[in-house]
Protein backbone atom coordinates (compact mmCIF):
# COMPACT_ATOMS: atom_id res chain seq x y z
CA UNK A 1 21.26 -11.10 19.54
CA UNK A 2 17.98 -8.83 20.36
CA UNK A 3 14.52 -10.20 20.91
CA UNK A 4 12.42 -9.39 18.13
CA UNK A 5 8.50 -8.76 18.22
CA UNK A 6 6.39 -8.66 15.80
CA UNK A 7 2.29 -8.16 14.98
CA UNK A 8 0.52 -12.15 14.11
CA UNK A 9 -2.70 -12.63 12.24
CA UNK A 10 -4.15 -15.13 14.67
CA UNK A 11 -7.41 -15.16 13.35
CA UNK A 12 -10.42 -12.95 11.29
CA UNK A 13 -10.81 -9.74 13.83
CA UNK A 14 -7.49 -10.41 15.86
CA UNK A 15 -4.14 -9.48 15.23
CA UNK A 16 -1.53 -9.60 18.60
CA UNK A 17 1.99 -8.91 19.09
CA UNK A 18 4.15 -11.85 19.54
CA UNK A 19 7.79 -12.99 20.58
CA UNK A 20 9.48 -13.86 17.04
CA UNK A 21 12.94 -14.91 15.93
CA UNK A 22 15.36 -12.26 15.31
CA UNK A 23 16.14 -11.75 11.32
CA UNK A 24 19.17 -14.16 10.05
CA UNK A 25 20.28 -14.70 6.34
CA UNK A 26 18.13 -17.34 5.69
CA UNK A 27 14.74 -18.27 5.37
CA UNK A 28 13.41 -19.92 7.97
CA UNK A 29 10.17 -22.26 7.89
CA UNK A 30 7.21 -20.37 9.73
CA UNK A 31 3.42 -19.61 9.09
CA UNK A 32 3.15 -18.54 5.24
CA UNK A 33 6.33 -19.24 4.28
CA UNK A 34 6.39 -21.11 0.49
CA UNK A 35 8.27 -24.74 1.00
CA UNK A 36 10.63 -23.72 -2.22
CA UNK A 37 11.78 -20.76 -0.11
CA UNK A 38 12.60 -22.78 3.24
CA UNK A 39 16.56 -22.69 3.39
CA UNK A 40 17.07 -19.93 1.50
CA UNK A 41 20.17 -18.34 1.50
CA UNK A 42 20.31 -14.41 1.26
CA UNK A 43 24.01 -12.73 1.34
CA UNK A 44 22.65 -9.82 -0.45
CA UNK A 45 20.24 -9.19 2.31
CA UNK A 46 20.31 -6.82 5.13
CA UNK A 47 18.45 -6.41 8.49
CA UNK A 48 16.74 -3.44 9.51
CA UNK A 49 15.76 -2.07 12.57
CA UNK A 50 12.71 -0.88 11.96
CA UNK A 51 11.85 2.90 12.59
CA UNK A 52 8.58 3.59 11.09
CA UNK A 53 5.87 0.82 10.05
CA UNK A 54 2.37 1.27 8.60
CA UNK A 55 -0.78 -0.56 9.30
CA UNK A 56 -2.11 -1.18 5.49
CA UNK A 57 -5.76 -1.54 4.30
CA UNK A 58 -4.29 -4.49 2.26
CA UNK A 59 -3.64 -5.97 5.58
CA UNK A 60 -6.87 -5.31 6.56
CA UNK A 61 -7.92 -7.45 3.85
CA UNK A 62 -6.40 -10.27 5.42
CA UNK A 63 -7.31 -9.59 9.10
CA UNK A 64 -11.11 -9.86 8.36
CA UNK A 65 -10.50 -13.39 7.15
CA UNK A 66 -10.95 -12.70 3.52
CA UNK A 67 -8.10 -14.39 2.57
CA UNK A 68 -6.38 -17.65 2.95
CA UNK A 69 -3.70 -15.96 5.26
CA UNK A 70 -2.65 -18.96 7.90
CA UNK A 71 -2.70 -18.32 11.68
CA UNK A 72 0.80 -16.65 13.15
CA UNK A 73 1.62 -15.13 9.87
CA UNK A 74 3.49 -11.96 10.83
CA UNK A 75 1.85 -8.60 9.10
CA UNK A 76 3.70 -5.55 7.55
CA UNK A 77 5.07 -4.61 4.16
CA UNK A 78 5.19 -0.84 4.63
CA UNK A 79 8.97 -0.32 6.38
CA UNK A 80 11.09 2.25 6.92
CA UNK A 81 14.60 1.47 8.61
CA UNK A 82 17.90 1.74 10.07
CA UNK A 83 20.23 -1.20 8.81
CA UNK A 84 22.09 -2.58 11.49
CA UNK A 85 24.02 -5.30 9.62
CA UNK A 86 24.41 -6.34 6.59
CA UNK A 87 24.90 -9.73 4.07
CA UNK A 88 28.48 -10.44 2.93
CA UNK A 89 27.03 -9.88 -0.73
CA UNK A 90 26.00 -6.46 0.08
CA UNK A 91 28.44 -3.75 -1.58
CA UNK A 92 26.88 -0.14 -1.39
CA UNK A 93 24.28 -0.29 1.55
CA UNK A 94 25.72 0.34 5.03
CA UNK A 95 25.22 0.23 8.82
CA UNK A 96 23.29 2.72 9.72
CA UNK A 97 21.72 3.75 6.77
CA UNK A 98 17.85 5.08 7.05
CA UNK A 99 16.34 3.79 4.44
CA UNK A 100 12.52 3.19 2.49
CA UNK A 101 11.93 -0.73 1.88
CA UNK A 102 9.60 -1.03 -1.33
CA UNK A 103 6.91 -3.24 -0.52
CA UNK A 104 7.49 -5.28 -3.68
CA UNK A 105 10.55 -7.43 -2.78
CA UNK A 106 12.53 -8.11 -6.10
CA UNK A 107 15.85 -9.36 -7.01
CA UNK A 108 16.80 -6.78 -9.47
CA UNK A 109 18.32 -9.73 -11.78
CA UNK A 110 15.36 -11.07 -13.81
CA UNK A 111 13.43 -9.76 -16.89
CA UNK A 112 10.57 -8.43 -15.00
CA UNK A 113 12.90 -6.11 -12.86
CA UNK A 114 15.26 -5.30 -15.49
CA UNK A 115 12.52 -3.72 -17.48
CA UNK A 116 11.38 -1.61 -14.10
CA UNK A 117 8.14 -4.51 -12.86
CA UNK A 118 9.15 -5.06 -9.82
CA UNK A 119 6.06 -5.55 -8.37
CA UNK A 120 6.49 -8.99 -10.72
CA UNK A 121 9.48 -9.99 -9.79
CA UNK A 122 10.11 -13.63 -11.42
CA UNK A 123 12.67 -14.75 -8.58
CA UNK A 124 11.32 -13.92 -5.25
CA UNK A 125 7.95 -15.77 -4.95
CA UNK A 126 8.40 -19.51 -5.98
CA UNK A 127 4.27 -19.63 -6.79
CA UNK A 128 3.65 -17.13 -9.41
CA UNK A 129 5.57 -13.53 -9.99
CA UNK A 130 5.83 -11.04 -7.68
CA UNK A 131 6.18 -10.73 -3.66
CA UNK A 132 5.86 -8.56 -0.43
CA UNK A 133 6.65 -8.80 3.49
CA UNK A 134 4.01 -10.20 5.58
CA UNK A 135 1.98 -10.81 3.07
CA UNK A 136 -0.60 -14.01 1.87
CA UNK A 137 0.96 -16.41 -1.18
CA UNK A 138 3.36 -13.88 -1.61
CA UNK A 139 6.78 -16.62 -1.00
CA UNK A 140 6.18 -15.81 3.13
CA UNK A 141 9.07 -13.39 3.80
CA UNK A 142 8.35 -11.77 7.10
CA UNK A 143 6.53 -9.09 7.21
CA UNK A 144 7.90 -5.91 9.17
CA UNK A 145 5.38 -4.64 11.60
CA UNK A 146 7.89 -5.64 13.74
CA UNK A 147 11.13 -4.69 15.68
CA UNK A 148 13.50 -5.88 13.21
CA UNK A 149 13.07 -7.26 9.49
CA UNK A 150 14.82 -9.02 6.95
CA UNK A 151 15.17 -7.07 3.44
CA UNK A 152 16.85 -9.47 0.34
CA UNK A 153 18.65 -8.19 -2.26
CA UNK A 154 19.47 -4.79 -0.07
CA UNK A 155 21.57 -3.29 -2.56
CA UNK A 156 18.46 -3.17 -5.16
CA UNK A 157 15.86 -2.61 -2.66
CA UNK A 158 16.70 -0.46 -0.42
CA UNK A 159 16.05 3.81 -0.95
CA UNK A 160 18.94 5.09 1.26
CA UNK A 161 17.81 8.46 2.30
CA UNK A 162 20.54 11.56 1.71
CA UNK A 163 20.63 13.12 4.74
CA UNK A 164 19.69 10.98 8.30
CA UNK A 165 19.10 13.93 10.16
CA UNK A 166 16.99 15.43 7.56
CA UNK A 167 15.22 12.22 7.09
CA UNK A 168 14.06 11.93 10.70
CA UNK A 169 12.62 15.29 10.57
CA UNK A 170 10.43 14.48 7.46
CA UNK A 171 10.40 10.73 8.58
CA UNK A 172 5.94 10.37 8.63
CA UNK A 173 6.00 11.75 5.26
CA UNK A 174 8.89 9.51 3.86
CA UNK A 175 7.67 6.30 5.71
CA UNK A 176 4.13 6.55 3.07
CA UNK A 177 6.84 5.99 0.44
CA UNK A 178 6.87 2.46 0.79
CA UNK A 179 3.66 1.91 -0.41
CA UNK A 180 1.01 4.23 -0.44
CA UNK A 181 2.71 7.23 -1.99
CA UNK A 182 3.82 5.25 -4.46
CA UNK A 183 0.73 3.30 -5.74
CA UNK A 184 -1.42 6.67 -5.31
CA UNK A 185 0.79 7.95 -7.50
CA UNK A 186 0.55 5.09 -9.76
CA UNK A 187 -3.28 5.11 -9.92
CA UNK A 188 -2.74 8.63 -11.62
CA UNK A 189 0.07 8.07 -13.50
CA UNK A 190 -1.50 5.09 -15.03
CA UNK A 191 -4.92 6.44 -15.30
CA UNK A 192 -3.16 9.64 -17.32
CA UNK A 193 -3.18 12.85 -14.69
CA UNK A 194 -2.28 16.07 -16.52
CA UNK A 195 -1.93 19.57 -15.73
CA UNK A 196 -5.45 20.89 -15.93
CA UNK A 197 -7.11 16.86 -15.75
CA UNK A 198 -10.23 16.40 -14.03
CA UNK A 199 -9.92 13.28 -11.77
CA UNK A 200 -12.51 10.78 -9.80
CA UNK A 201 -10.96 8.90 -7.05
CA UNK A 202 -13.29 6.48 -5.31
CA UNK A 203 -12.17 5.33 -1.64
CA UNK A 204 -11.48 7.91 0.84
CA UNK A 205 -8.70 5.69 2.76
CA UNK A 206 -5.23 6.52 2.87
CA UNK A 207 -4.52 4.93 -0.49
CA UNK A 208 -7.17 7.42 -1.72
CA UNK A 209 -5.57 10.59 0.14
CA UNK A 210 -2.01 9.86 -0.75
CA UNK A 211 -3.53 9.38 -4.90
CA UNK A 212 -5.64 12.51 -4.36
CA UNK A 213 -2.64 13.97 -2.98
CA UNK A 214 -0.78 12.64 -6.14
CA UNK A 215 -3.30 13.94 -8.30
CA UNK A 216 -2.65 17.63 -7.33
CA UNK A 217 0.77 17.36 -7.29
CA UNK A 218 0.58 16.34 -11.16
CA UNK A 219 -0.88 19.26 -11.75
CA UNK A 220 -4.90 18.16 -11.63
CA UNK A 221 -7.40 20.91 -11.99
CA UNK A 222 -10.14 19.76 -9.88
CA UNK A 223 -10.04 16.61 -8.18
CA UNK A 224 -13.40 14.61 -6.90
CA UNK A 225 -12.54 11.98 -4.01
CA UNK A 226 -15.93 9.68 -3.29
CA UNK A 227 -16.56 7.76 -0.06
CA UNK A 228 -19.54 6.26 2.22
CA UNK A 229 -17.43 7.63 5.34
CA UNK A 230 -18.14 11.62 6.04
CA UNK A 231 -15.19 11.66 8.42
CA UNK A 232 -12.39 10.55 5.54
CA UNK A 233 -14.38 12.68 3.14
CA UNK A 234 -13.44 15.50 5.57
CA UNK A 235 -9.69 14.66 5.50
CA UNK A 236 -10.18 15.32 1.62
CA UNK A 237 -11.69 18.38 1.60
CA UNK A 238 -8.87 19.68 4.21
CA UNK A 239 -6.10 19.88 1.21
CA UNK A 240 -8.20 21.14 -1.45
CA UNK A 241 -10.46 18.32 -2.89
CA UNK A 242 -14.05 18.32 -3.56
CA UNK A 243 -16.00 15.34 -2.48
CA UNK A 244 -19.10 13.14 -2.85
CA UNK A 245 -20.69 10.70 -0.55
CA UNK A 246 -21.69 7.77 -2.66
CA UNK A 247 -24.25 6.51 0.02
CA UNK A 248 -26.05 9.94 -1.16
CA UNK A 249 -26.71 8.62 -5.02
CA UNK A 250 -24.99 7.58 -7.72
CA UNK A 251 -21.71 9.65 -7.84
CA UNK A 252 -21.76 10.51 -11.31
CA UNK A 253 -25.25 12.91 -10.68
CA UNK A 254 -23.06 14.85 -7.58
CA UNK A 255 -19.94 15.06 -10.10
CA UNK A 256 -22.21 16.68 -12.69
CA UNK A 257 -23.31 19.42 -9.91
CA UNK A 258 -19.51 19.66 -8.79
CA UNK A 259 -18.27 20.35 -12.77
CA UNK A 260 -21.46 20.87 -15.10
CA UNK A 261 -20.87 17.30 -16.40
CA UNK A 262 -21.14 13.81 -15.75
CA UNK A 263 -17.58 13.04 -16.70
CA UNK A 264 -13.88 13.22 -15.56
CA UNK A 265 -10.77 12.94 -17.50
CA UNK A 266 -9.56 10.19 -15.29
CA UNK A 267 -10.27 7.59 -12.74
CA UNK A 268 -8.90 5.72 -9.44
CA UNK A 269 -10.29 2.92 -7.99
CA UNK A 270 -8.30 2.89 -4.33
CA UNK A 271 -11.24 0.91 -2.78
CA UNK A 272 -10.89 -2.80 -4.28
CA UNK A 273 -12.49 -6.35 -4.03
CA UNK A 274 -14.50 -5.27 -0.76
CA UNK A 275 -16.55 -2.15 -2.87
CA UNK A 276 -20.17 -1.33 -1.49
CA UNK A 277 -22.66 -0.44 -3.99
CA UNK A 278 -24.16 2.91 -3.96
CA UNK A 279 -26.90 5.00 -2.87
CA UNK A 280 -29.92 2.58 -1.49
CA UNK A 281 -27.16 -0.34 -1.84
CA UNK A 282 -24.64 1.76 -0.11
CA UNK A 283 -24.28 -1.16 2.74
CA UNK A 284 -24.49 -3.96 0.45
CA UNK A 285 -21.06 -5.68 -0.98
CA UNK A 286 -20.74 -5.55 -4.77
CA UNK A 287 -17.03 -5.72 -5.91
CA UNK A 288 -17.78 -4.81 -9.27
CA UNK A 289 -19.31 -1.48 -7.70
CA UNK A 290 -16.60 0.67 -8.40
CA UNK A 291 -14.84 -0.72 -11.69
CA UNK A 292 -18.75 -0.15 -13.13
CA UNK A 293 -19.01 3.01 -11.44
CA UNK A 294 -15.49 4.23 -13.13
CA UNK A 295 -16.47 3.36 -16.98
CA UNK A 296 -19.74 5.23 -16.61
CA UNK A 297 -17.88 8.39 -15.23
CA UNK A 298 -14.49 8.61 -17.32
CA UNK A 299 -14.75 9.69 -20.32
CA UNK A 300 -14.77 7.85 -23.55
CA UNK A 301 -10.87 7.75 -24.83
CA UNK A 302 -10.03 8.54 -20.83
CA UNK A 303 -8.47 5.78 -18.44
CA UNK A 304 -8.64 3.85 -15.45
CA UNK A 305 -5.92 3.48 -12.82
CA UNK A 306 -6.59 0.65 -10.63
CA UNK A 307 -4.20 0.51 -7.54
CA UNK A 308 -6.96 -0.76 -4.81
CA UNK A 309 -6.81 -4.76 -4.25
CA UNK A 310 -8.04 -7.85 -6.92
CA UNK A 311 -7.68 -10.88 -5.63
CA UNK A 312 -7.69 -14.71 -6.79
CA UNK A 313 -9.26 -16.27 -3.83
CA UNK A 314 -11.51 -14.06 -1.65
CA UNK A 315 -13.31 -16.67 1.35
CA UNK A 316 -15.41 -14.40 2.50
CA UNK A 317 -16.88 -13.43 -1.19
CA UNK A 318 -20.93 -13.47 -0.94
CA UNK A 319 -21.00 -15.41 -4.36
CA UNK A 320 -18.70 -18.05 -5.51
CA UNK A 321 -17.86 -16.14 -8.81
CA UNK A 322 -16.54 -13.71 -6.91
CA UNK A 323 -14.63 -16.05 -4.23
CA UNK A 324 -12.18 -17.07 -7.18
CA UNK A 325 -12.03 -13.80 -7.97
CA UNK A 326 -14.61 -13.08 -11.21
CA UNK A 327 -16.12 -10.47 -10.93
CA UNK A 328 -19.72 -8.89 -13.40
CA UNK A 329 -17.32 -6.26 -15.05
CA UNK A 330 -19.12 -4.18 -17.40
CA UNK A 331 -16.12 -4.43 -20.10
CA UNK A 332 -18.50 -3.71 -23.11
CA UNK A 333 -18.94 -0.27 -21.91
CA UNK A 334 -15.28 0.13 -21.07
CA UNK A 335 -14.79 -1.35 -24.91
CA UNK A 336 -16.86 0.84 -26.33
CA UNK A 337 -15.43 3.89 -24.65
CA UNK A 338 -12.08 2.61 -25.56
CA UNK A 339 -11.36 2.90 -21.92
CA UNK A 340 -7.66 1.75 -20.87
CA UNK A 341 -7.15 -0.01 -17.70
CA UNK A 342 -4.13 -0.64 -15.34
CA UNK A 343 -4.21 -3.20 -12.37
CA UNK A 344 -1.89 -4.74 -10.29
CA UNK A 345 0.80 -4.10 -7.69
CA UNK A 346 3.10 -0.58 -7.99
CA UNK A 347 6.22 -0.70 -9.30
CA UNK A 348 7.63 0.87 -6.28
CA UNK A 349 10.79 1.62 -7.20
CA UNK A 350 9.58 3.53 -10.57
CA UNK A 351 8.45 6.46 -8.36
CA UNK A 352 9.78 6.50 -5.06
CA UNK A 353 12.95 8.18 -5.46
CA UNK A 354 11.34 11.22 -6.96
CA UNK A 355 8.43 11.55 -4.56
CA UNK A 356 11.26 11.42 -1.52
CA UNK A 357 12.75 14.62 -3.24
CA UNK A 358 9.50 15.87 -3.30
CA UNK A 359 9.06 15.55 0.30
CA UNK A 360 12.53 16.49 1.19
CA UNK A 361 12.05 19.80 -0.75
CA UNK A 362 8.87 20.87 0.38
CA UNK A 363 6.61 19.86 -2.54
CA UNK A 364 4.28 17.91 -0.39
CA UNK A 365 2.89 17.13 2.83
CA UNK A 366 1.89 13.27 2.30
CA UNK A 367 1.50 12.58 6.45
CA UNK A 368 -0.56 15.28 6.61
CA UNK A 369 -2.95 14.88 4.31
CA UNK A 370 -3.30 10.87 5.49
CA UNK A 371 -3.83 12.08 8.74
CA UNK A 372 -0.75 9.89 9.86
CA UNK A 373 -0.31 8.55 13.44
CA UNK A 374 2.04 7.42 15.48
CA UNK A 375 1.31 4.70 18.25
CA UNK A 376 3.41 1.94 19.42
CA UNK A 377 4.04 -1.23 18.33
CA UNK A 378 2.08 -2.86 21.52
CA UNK A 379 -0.94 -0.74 20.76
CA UNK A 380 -1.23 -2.38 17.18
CA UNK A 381 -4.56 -4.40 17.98
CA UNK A 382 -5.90 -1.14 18.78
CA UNK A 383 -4.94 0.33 15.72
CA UNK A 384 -6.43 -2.33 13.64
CA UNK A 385 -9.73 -2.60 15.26
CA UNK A 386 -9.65 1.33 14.88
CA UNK A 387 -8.88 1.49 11.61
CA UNK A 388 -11.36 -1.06 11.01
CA UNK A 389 -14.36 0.62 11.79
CA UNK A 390 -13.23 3.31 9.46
CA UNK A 391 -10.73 5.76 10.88
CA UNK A 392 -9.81 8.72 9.02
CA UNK A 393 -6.28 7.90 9.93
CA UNK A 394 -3.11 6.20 8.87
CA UNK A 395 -1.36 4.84 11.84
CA UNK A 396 2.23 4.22 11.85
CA UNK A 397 3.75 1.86 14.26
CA UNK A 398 6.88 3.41 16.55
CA UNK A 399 8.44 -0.25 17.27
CA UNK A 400 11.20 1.66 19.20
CA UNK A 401 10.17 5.02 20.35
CA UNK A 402 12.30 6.47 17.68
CA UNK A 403 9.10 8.56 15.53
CA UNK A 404 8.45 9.98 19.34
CA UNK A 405 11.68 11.42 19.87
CA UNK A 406 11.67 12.67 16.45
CA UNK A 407 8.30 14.48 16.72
C-alpha cells in the first residue's frame, strides 16, 4: 500500500503537510469526520491518485480560524485524478481513468440529485444536506490536497475525461472544473448573463476571474470586475474586463463613468462573508458590504448570482449577529427592485461537462486568466500564506510531479 500525505489545518494561520492513512472503502474516524459516517461502507467508491489539486479561497476561510474547522482536518475539495482502483460496486469507471471530482460529493440516488442539486445531496452529510472533501460540517470525507483521495459513489461523480493524452495537455485549465469554473459560471447563469448583458462582479479572486471569464464566454457585452487589490484587478483587465477599485469610492459612481449609468444588467458576489466596506471603510469588515452594494447597482427586474461563501457560524465575526450568520441585508431595496437572488453551493455536475468541451475545443483559456500555478504539494504552507496576503494567483498543488512533466 503507498504512504499517503496530505495538507492539515493545525490551527488559524497554519496549514502543514502530514503523514495520513492511505484511502480504503470505508470511513474511517479522524478530525471532522461526522460520528453517523464512522464505518461507512463505500463499494461504489474509487481512489484517486491525485494529479492536480487547488488551494481554494473557501479553504482560506477556514485557515484564518473563521470557522469551527477542528485541528488535523485534512484540506482540499478541488481534485483532479487518475483512479488507481476501484469499489466492487463500481461498473463504468476504470483504472486509469483521468478524471474531474465535483466538489459536491453526492450519491446520485436521492431527490435532491435526481432533480440535478447536487450540491444538496440528502445522503452524504448525516447533519444537514449537502457535502464536500476536506471541508468543515460537511460529513468529514477527506479532503484531497493530498497524494491520494477517496471519491464515493465514483460512477456518479466522477467526469472521465475523453482523451488522457489530450487531457494532460489542457490539464491547468480542466483541473478549475472542479470548482471554480463551475460556480463562476453559476454566479452568471443564475444571475441571468446574456449575449449583449452588462455584468458587475465584485471580488477579484479566482472565483471572480473564472465568473468574469464565464461572463464573456456567455456572450456579455461589457463586463465590470471590482476589487480593493490593484494586482488581481490587473489579472482582469489582461482578458478583456474593465475594472474598479472599490477602496477608490463607491463602485456604482466608477461604473457610471465606465457605461454612462449607474446600473448593470447583472450581478456576482464572488467575495462572501469576509466583504470590506468601501471607499473610506475599504479596510473595515462589513459582510453585508457587497450583497448592499449589488441591489443598489443591478437593475430593478435584474438579478443577483451569489456563488462567494454564507456561512452559519463565523467565530471570528466582529458582531454576534453576524457570528451565527445574520447579516443587515438591505432586502427592502432588493424587494422593491424585484431583484432575484441565488445562493448556495454549485451544482457541479450541471455545468462541468460542457465547460470541459469548452476547454478541450479551444473556447477558453480558464488557467490563464486565474493566473494558475503549479507548486508542489510540500510547498503548500507557502502557497497559503501567499495566497493569503492576496496573490493574484491560483495555485495548484503537483502532489506527484505529474503537472511538471506535463508543462
Amino acid at each position: 500500500m503507498p504512504d499517503n500525505k496530505g495538507v492539515a489545518y493545525v490551527k488559524p494561520g497554519q496549514v502543514e503537510v502530514h503523514d495520513i492513512e492511505y484511502p480504503t472503502f470505508e470511513v474511517k474516524d479522524g478530525p471532522g469526520v461526522n460520528p453517523a459516517n464512522v464505518g461507512r461502507k463505500t463499494p461504489h467508491g474509487a481512489i484517486l491518485k491525485c494529479v492536480a489539486t487547488n488551494i481554494c479561497g473557501s479553504d482560506q476561510h477556514m485557515v484564518r480560524g473563521r470557522t469551527t474547522a477542528p485541528t488535523g482536518l485534512i484540506l482540499g475539495h478541488e481534485i483532479t485524478g487518475e483512479v488507481v482502483e476501484t469499489g466492487p460496486d463500481v461498473e463504468f469507471i476504470k483504472e486509469g481513468d483521468l478524471c474531474s471530482v465535483p466538489f459536491n460529493i453526492a450519491c446520485g440516488r436521492c431527490r435532491n440529485c435526481k432533480e440535478g442539486k447536487t450540491g444538496l445531496c440528502l445522503n452524504v452529510n448525516p447533519d444537514r444536506p449537502g457535502s464536500a472533501y476536506g471541508y468543515v460540517d460537511m460529513g468529514g470525507w477527506v479532503g484531497g490536497q493530498a497524494e491520494y483521495v477517496l471519491v464515493p459513489y465514483a460512477d456518479w461523480n466522477l467526469l472521465k475525461f475523453p482523451d488522457k493524452d489530450q487531457a494532460m495537455e489542457k490539464i491547468l485549465d480542466l483541473a478549475m472544473l472542479a470548482d471554480i469554473f463551475p460556480t463562476g459560471y453559476h454566479g452568471c447563469v443564475t444571475a441571468g448573463v446574456t449575449p449583449g448583458s452588462t455584468v458587475y462582479i465584485a471580488g477579484a479572486g479566482p472565483v471572480g476571474l473564472a465568473a468574469a471569464t464565464s461572463a464573456l464566454l456567455l456572450g456579455a457585452a461589457v463586463v465590470i470586475v471590482g476589487d480593493l487589490n490593484e494586482e488581481r484587478l490587473a489579472q482582469a483587465r489582461s482578458f478583456g474586463c474593465e475594472t474598479v477599485n472599490v477602496s477608490q469610492g463607491d463602485p456604482k459612481d466608477q461604473i457610471e463613468q465606465i457605461l454612462g449609468t449607474p446600473e448593470v444588467d447583472c450581478g456576482v458576489d464572488a467575495v462572501g462573508f469576509e466583504a470590506r466596506g468601501h471607499g473610506a471603510d475599504a479596510q473595515t469588515e462589513q459582510p453585508a458590504a457587497v450583497l448592499n452594494s449589488l441591489m443598489e447597482i443591478v437593475r430593478a427586474g435584474g438579478a443577483l448570482g451569489v456563488p462567494g461563501l454564507y456561512v452559519t457560524g463565523d467565530p471570528g465575526a466582529h458582531d454576534d449577529a453576524a457570528r451565527v450568520g445574520s447579516l443587515s441585508i438591505r432586502l427592502g431595496l432588493g424587494w422593491a427592485k424585484s431583484h432575484s437572488f441565488a445562493t448556495g453551493q454549485c451544482p457541479v455536475m450541471r455545468y462541468h461537462r460542457h465547460l470541459m468541451m469548452a476547454i478541450l475545443h479551444d473556447r477558453v483559456s480558464i488557467a490563464k486568466n486565474v493566473n494558475a500555478t503549479v507548486i508542489p504539494l510540500s510547498q503548500a504552507p507557502e502557497g497559503y500564506e501567499e495566497f493569503d496576503r492576496g496573490a493574484a494567483r491560483k495555485y495548484v498543488l503537483d502532489p506527484h510531479g505529474m503537472l511538471a512533466k506535463a508543462g
